[in-house]
Coordinates of C-alpha atoms in Angstrom, one line a residue:
X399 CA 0.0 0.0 0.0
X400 CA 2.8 2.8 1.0
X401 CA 4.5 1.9 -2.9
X402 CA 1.1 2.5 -4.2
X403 CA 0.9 5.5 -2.3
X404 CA 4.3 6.6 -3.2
X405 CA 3.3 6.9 -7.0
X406 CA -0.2 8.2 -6.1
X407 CA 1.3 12.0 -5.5
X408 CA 4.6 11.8 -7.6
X409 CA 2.5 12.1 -10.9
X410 CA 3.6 11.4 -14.2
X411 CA 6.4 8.4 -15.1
X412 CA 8.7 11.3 -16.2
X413 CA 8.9 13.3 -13.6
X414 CA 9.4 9.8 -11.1
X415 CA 12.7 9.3 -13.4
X416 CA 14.2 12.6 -13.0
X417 CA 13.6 12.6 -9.0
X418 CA 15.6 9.6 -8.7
X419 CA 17.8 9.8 -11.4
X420 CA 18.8 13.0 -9.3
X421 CA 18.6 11.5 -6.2
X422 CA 20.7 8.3 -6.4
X423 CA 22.6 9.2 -9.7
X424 CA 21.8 6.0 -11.4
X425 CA 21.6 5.9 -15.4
X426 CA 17.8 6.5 -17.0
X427 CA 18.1 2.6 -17.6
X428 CA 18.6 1.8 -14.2
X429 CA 15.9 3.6 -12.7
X430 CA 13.5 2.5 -15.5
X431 CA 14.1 -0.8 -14.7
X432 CA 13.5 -0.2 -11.0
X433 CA 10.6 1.2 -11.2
X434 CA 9.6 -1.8 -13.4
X435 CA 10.5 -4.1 -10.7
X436 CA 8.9 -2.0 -8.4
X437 CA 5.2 -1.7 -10.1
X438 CA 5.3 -5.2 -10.2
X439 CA 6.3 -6.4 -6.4
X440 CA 3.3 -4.3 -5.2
X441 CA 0.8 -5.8 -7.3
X442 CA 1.8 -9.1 -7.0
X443 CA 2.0 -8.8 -3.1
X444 CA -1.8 -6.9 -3.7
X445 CA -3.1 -9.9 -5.2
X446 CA -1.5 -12.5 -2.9
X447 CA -1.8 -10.6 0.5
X448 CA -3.6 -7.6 0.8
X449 CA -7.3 -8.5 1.2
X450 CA -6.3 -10.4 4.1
X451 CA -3.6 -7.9 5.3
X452 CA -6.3 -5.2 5.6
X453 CA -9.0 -7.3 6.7
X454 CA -6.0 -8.0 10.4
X455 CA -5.2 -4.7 10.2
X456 CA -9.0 -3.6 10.6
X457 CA -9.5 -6.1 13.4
X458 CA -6.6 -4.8 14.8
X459 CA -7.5 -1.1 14.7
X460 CA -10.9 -1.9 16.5
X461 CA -9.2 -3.8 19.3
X462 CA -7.4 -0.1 20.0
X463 CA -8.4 3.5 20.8
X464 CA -8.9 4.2 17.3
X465 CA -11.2 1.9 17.2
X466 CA -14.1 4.9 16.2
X467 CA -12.0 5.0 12.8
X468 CA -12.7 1.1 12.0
X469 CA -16.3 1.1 13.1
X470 CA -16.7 3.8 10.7
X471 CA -15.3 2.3 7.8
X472 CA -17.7 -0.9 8.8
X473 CA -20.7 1.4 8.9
X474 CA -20.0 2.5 5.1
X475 CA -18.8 -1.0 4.1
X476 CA -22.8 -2.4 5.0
X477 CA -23.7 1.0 3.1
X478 CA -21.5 0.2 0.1
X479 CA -22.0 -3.1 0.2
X480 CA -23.8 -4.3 -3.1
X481 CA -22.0 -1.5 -5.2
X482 CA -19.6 -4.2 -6.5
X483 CA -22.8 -5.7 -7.9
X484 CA -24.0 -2.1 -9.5
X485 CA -20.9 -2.0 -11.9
X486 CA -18.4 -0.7 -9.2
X487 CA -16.6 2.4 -8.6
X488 CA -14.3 2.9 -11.5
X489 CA -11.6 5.7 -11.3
X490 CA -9.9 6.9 -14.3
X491 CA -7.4 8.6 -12.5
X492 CA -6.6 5.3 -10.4
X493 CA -6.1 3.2 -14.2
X494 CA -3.5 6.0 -15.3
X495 CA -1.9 5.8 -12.8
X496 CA 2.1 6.6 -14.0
X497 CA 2.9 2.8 -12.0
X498 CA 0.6 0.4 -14.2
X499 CA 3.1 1.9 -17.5
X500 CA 5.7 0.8 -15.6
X501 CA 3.9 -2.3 -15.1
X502 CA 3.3 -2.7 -18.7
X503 CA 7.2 -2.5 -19.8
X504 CA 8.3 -4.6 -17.4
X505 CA 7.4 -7.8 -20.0
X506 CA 6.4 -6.1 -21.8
X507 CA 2.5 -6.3 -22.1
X508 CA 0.8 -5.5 -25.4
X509 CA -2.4 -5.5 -26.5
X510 CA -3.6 -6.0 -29.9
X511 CA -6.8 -4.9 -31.8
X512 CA -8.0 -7.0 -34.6
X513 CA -11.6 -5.5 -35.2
X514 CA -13.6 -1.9 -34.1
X515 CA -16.4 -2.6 -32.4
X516 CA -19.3 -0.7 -31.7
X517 CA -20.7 1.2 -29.0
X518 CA -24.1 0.0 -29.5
X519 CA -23.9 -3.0 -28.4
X520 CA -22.5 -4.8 -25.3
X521 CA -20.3 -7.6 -25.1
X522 CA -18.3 -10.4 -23.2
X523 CA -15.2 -11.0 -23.6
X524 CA -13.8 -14.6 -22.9
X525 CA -10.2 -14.5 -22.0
X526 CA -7.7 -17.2 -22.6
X527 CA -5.4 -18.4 -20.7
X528 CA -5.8 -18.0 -17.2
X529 CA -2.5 -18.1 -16.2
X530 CA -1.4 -18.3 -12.9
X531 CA -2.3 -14.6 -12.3
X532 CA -3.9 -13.4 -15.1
X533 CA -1.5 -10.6 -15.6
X534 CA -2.5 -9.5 -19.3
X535 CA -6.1 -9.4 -18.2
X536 CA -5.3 -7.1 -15.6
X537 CA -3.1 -4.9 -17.4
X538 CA -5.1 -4.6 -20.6
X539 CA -8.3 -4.3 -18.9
X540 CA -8.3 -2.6 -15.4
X541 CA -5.7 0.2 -16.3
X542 CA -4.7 2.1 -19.2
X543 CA -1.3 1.7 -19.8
X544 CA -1.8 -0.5 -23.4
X545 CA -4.4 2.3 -24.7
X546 CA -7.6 0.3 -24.4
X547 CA -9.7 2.8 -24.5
X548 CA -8.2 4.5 -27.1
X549 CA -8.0 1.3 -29.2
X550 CA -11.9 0.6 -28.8
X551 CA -13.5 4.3 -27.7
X552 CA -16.4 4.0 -26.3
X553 CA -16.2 0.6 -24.4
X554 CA -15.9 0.5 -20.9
X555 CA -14.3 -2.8 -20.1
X556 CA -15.3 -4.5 -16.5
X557 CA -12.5 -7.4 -15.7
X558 CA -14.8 -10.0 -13.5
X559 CA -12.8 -11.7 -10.7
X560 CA -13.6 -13.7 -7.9
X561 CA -16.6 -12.3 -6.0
X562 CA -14.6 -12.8 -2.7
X563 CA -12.7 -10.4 -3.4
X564 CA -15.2 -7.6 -2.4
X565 CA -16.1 -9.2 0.8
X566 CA -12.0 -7.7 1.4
X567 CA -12.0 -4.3 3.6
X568 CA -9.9 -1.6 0.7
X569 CA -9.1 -4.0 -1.5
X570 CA -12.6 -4.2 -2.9
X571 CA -12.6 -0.5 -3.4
X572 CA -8.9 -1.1 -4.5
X573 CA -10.2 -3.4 -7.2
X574 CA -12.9 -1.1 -7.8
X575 CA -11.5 1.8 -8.8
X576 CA -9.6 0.0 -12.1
X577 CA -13.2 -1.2 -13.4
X578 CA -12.8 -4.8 -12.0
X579 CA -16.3 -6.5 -11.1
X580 CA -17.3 -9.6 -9.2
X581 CA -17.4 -12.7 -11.8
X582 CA -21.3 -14.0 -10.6
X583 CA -25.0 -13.3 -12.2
X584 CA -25.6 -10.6 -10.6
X585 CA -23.4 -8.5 -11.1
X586 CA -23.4 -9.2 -15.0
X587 CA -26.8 -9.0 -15.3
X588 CA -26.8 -5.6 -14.1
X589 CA -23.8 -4.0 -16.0
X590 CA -25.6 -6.2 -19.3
X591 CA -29.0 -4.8 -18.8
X592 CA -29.2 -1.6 -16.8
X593 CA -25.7 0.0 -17.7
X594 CA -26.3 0.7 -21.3
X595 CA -24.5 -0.1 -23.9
X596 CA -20.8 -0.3 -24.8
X597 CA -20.0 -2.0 -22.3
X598 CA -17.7 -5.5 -22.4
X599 CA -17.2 -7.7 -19.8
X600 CA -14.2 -9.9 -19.4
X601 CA -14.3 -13.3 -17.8
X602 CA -11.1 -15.4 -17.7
X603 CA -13.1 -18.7 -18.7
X604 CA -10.9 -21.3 -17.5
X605 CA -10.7 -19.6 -14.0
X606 CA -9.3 -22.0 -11.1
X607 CA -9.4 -25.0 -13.3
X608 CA -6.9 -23.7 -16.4
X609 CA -4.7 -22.0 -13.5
X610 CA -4.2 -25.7 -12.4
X611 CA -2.3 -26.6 -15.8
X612 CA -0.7 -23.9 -16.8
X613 CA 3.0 -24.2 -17.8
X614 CA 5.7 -22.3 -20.1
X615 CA 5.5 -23.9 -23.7
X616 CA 2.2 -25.2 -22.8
X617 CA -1.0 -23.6 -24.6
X618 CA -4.3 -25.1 -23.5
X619 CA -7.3 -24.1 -22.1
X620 CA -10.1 -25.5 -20.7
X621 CA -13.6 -24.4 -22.4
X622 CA -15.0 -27.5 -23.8
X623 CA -17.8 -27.6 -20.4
X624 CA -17.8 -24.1 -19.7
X625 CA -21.1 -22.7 -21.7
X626 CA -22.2 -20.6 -18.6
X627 CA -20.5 -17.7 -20.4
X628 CA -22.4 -18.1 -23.8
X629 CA -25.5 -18.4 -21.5
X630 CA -25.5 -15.3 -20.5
X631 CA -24.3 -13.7 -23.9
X632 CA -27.6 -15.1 -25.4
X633 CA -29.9 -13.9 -22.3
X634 CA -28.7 -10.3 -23.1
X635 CA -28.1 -10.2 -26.8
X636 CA -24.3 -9.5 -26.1
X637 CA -21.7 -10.2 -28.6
X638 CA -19.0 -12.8 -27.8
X639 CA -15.6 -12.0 -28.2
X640 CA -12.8 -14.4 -27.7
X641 CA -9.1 -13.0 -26.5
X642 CA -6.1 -15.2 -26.3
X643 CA -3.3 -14.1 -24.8
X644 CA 0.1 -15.4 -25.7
X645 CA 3.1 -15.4 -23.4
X646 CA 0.3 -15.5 -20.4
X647 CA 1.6 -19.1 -19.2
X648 CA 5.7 -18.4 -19.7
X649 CA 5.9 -15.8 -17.1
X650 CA 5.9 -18.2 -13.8
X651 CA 6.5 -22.1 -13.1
X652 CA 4.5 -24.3 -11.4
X653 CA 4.7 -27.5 -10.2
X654 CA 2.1 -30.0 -12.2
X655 CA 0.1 -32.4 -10.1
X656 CA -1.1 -35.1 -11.8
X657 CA -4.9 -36.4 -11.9
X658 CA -5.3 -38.6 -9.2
X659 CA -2.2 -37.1 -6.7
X660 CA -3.1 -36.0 -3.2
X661 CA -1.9 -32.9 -4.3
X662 CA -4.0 -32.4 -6.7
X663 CA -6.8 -33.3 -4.7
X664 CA -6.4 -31.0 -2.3
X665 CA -6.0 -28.2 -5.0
X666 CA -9.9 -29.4 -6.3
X667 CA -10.9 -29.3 -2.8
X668 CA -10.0 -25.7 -2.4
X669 CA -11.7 -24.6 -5.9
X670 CA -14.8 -26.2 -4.6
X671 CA -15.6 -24.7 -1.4
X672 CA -13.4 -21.6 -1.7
X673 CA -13.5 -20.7 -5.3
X674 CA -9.5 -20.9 -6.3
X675 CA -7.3 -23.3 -6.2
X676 CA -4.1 -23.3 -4.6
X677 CA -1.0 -23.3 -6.9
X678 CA 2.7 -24.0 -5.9
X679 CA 4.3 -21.9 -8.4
X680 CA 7.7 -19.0 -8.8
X681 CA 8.9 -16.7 -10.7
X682 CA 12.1 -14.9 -10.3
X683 CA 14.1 -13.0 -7.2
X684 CA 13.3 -9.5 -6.3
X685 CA 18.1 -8.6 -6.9
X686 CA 18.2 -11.5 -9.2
X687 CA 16.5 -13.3 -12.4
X688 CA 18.8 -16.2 -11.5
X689 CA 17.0 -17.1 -8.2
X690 CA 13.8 -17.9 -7.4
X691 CA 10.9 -16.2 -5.8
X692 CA 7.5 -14.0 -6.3
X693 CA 7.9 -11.8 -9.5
X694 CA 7.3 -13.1 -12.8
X695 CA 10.0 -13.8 -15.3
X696 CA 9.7 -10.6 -17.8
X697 CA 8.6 -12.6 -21.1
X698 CA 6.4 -10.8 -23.3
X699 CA 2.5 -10.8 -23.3
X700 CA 0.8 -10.3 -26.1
X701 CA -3.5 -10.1 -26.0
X702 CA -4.9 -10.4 -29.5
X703 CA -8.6 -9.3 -29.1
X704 CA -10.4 -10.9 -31.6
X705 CA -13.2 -10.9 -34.5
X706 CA -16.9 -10.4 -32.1
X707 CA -19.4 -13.3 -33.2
X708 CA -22.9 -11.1 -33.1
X709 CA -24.9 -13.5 -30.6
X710 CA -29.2 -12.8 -30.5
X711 CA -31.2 -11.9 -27.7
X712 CA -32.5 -15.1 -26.0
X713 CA -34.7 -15.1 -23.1
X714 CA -34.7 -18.3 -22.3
X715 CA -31.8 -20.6 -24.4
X716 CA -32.2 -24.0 -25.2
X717 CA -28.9 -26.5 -24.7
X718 CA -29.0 -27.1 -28.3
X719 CA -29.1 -23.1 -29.0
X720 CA -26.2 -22.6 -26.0
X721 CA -24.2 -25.7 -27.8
X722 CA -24.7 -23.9 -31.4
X723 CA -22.9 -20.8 -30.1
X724 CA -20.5 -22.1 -27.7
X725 CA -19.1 -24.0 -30.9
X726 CA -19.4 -21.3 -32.9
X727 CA -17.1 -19.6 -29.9
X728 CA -14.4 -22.5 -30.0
X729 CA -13.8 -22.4 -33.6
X730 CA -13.4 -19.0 -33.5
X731 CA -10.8 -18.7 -30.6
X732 CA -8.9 -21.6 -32.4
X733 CA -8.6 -20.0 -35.8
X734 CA -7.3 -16.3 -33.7
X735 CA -4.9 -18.6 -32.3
X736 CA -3.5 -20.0 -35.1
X737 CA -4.1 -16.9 -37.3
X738 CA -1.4 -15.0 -35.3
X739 CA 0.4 -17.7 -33.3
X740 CA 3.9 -17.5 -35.7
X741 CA 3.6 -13.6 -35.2
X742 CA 4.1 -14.2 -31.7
X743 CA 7.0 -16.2 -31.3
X744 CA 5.2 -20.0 -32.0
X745 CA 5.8 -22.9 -34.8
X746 CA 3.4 -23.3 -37.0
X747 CA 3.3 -26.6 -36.1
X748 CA 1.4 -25.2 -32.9
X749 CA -1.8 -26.5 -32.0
X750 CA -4.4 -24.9 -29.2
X751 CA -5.3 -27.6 -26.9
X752 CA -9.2 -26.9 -26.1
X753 CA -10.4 -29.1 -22.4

């Protein structure tokens, strides 16, 4: 929280470079790469430990004299409550934020616009893979830093996550203000149906499940049973999109349980009652890319946004209609993937494999 702070009031990414280029005398390189390093720890330690972090700290605070300062921030946390479920709080200041550029470079991240699409109509994005931390969804989606909305103006893009998440004292208005939105009905219904138009949802299909098996040189993803997604496309008339992001899986290691392993099983047990699933996984140290620990490697990640397959409005879809478009959905994502898999550093020899 203090690094996020820290780059809250020091502005723009240029003027962060000059005050410590002047203040340590290091090269423009140097700094850069800092600050790379730097934009990256804090939201990798946000992700891992700051919902629960905050929630201690809270429980803390009313267990001392302060406690008048907690109980207040409980007494607008029932107020706020179901916001998260009304499209959130989104901040535009929060998503250009000079830290999420620094962010970007640090793979670098990339995002890649194949079609325009229109402002009249809403749509869900399904993005693939999942990834250990879904770090091209975030950055593509939640901030600015790879130009989204300048690439697709007029679409204001909602990254769904794990409603949990907003049952989390600040992070939930954390997550908030960069346009993320819990990942359950209600919330989609509302931003679908009673937020207008140009709107796209994102929803990292595979969730949990995909996270499970993802590995560098691996590209699979698991869709073949998950229809809820094209469900709810055809209950609001809203245009699938499918996204595939390539260098998503090379950025961390994790060690693969096989089907059937106790480990495994335990990783299935948390993903059913809990909602995520437990992954033993590292990237690289915080002094050194030759020692292990919580950052990611700094491979490039490239998000292709593809072609949008113009769905109907359905009330009430059939299987066989849900089945019709799901496939349509599958073929589509297959043929992005191997439209633009040699431009991105794969064989052509490559083949998506679809769970």
């Amino acid at each position: 929280c203090f690094i996020s702070i820290f780059f809250f009031f020091l502005g723009t990414g240029s003027s962060i470079l000059s005050a410590l280029q002047d203040l340590f005398w290091l090269s423009k390189s140097k700094v850069e790469k800092q600050l790379q390093i730097i934009s990256v720890l804090q939201w990798v330690l946000t992700f891992l430990i700051m919902g629960v972090a905050c929630t201690l700290i809270l429980m803390y605070i009313l267990c001392t004299d302060c406690w008048a300062i907690a109980a207040l921030y409980l007494a607008w946390l029932v107020f706020d409550w179901n916001t998260p479920k009304k499209g959130g709080r989104r901040s535009q200041w929060v998503r250009n934020w000079a830290i999420w550029r620094y962010f970007r470079d640090y793979f670098p991240i990339r995002l890649v616009k194949t079609h325009n699409l229109l402002t009249t109509r809403n749509y869900i994005f399904g993005y693939h893979p999942h990834g250990i931390m879904g770090l091209g969804a975030f950055c593509n989606f939640s901030t600015e830093a790879t130009g989204v909305s300048q690439k697709f103006p007029g679409i204001r893009p909602y990254l769904a996550t794990l409603a949990g998440n907003f049952r989390m004292p600040i992070l939930r208005d954390y997550l908030m203000s960069g346009g993320i939105c819990p990942v359950n009905r209600d919330s989609i219904d509302y931003i679908l149906s009673k937020n207008g138009s140009g709107n796209a949802i994102i929803i990292v299909v595979g969730g949990a499940a995909e996270s499970l098996n993802c590995t560098p040189g691996k590209n699979s993803v698991t869709l073949k049973n998950r229809k809820g997604f094209v469900k709810l496309a055809l209950r609001h008339g809203a245009d699938l999109v499918p996204v595939y992001s390539f260098g998503e899986n090379e950025v961390y290691k994790q060690v693969i349980f096989q089907e059937g392993s106790w480990g495994r099983w335990v990783q299935k047990k948390f993903q059913k009652h809990i909602g995520f699933a437990p992954c033993i996984f590292h990237g690289r140290g915080l002094f050194s890319s030759n020692t292990w620990g919580l950052l990611p490697y700094s491979k490039p990640i490239t998000t292709v946004v593809g072609e949008p397959i113009t769905i109907p409005k359905i009330d009430n879809p059939s299987q066989k209609e849900v089945d019709y478009y799901h496939s349509m959905y599958v073929d589509s994502l297959i043929k992005l993937f191997d439209k633009y898999k040699s431009k991105f550093g794969l064989p052509e020899t490559e083949v998506l494999e679809v769970n």
